[in-house]
């Protein structure tokens, strides 16, 4: 797959994520994919494998009563690496999250094999999930 196909794959992933379409997300991630969440909060850490990543995504939705959204502002692509710029928004226990987030993706053989999140304010993101 080339750059355009990789960008489209990540864009489809965002659409599926925001729609809660776990079937499509399952197709897009490699079985052994890894996802890294920064910080020291309750949801921080490394998620090993597609099932753990999807469980993490489900937790984001559950903790925000389905209100969590990752709104893409731009996607920059390369042969193996894709960078997505997004505005992350949600509500949890009377708190509101609205912050810039970057996620870097590694794509191999038409599947996402790695994702790394970077938050505008990691301490604020950690506090939001408490």
GROMACS .gro file of C-alpha atoms in nm:
model
  130
    1UNK     CA    1   0.000   0.000   0.000
    2UNK     CA    2   0.113   0.353  -0.071
    3UNK     CA    3   0.075   0.683   0.108
    4UNK     CA    4  -0.277   0.760  -0.021
    5UNK     CA    5  -0.405   0.415   0.077
    6UNK     CA    6  -0.251   0.444   0.424
    7UNK     CA    7  -0.409   0.785   0.479
    8UNK     CA    8  -0.746   0.645   0.368
    9UNK     CA    9  -0.708   0.349   0.605
   10UNK     CA   10  -0.648   0.583   0.900
   11UNK     CA   11  -0.937   0.807   0.792
   12UNK     CA   12  -1.167   0.500   0.780
   13UNK     CA   13  -1.045   0.414   1.128
   14UNK     CA   14  -1.147   0.754   1.261
   15UNK     CA   15  -1.490   0.725   1.100
   16UNK     CA   16  -1.536   0.379   1.250
   17UNK     CA   17  -1.413   0.492   1.592
   18UNK     CA   18  -1.649   0.790   1.609
   19UNK     CA   19  -1.939   0.570   1.494
   20UNK     CA   20  -1.858   0.294   1.745
   21UNK     CA   21  -1.806   0.053   1.454
   22UNK     CA   22  -1.590  -0.212   1.621
   23UNK     CA   23  -1.625  -0.454   1.327
   24UNK     CA   24  -1.447  -0.214   1.094
   25UNK     CA   25  -1.183  -0.132   1.356
   26UNK     CA   26  -1.119  -0.504   1.398
   27UNK     CA   27  -1.045  -0.527   1.024
   28UNK     CA   28  -0.808  -0.228   1.029
   29UNK     CA   29  -0.579  -0.339   1.314
   30UNK     CA   30  -0.322  -0.618   1.299
   31UNK     CA   31  -0.371  -0.896   1.557
   32UNK     CA   32  -0.044  -0.801   1.727
   33UNK     CA   33  -0.084  -0.422   1.707
   34UNK     CA   34   0.040  -0.207   1.996
   35UNK     CA   35  -0.111   0.119   2.126
   36UNK     CA   36   0.070   0.361   2.357
   37UNK     CA   37  -0.118   0.602   2.585
   38UNK     CA   38   0.099   0.861   2.764
   39UNK     CA   39   0.074   0.977   3.122
   40UNK     CA   40   0.011   0.812   3.454
   41UNK     CA   41  -0.368   0.805   3.455
   42UNK     CA   42  -0.602   0.509   3.489
   43UNK     CA   43  -0.610   0.457   3.110
   44UNK     CA   44  -0.240   0.523   3.045
   45UNK     CA   45   0.002   0.254   2.937
   46UNK     CA   46   0.070   0.009   2.659
   47UNK     CA   47  -0.214  -0.188   2.504
   48UNK     CA   48  -0.076  -0.511   2.355
   49UNK     CA   49  -0.279  -0.669   2.075
   50UNK     CA   50  -0.588  -0.571   1.879
   51UNK     CA   51  -0.828  -0.697   2.147
   52UNK     CA   52  -0.663  -0.483   2.416
   53UNK     CA   53  -0.671  -0.178   2.187
   54UNK     CA   54  -1.039  -0.227   2.109
   55UNK     CA   55  -1.113  -0.275   2.480
   56UNK     CA   56  -0.936   0.057   2.547
   57UNK     CA   57  -1.145   0.228   2.279
   58UNK     CA   58  -1.457   0.080   2.436
   59UNK     CA   59  -1.349   0.213   2.775
   60UNK     CA   60  -1.320   0.565   2.631
   61UNK     CA   61  -1.679   0.540   2.514
   62UNK     CA   62  -1.807   0.381   2.834
   63UNK     CA   63  -1.648   0.640   3.063
   64UNK     CA   64  -1.801   0.924   2.859
   65UNK     CA   65  -2.141   0.759   2.813
   66UNK     CA   66  -2.076   0.746   2.438
   67UNK     CA   67  -1.985   1.116   2.420
   68UNK     CA   68  -1.613   1.077   2.335
   69UNK     CA   69  -1.511   1.203   1.988
   70UNK     CA   70  -1.182   1.223   1.802
   71UNK     CA   71  -1.239   1.496   1.545
   72UNK     CA   72  -0.977   1.483   1.270
   73UNK     CA   73  -0.828   1.814   1.163
   74UNK     CA   74  -0.566   1.674   0.928
   75UNK     CA   75  -0.386   1.354   0.833
   76UNK     CA   76  -0.031   1.355   0.700
   77UNK     CA   77   0.089   1.037   0.533
   78UNK     CA   78   0.402   0.853   0.445
   79UNK     CA   79   0.487   0.506   0.321
   80UNK     CA   80   0.475   0.350   0.670
   81UNK     CA   81   0.391   0.632   0.911
   82UNK     CA   82   0.077   0.842   0.932
   83UNK     CA   83   0.026   1.141   1.163
   84UNK     CA   84  -0.327   1.246   1.257
   85UNK     CA   85  -0.403   1.581   1.416
   86UNK     CA   86  -0.728   1.577   1.607
   87UNK     CA   87  -0.936   1.762   1.861
   88UNK     CA   88  -1.030   1.522   2.139
   89UNK     CA   89  -1.363   1.594   2.308
   90UNK     CA   90  -1.573   1.429   2.575
   91UNK     CA   91  -1.755   1.462   2.906
   92UNK     CA   92  -1.690   1.247   3.213
   93UNK     CA   93  -1.825   1.291   3.567
   94UNK     CA   94  -1.898   1.662   3.519
   95UNK     CA   95  -1.562   1.730   3.352
   96UNK     CA   96  -1.515   1.840   2.993
   97UNK     CA   97  -1.221   1.745   2.773
   98UNK     CA   98  -1.144   1.953   2.465
   99UNK     CA   99  -0.779   1.931   2.366
  100UNK     CA  100  -0.544   1.896   2.074
  101UNK     CA  101  -0.409   1.545   2.028
  102UNK     CA  102  -0.165   1.390   1.783
  103UNK     CA  103  -0.164   1.019   1.705
  104UNK     CA  104   0.113   0.860   1.506
  105UNK     CA  105   0.028   0.538   1.328
  106UNK     CA  106   0.249   0.270   1.178
  107UNK     CA  107   0.085   0.088   0.886
  108UNK     CA  108   0.222  -0.235   0.741
  109UNK     CA  109   0.061  -0.467   0.489
  110UNK     CA  110  -0.263  -0.269   0.498
  111UNK     CA  111  -0.309  -0.286   0.877
  112UNK     CA  112  -0.240  -0.051   1.166
  113UNK     CA  113   0.039  -0.210   1.369
  114UNK     CA  114   0.109   0.074   1.612
  115UNK     CA  115  -0.051   0.388   1.751
  116UNK     CA  116   0.102   0.650   1.981
  117UNK     CA  117  -0.104   0.925   2.141
  118UNK     CA  118   0.039   1.268   2.228
  119UNK     CA  119  -0.177   1.512   2.426
  120UNK     CA  120  -0.164   1.890   2.444
  121UNK     CA  121  -0.174   1.856   2.825
  122UNK     CA  122  -0.106   1.505   2.955
  123UNK     CA  123  -0.182   1.593   3.319
  124UNK     CA  124  -0.522   1.733   3.219
  125UNK     CA  125  -0.594   1.418   3.015
  126UNK     CA  126  -0.498   1.199   3.314
  127UNK     CA  127  -0.725   1.401   3.544
  128UNK     CA  128  -1.019   1.381   3.305
  129UNK     CA  129  -1.045   1.002   3.334
  130UNK     CA  130  -1.050   0.994   3.717
   0.00000   0.00000   0.00000
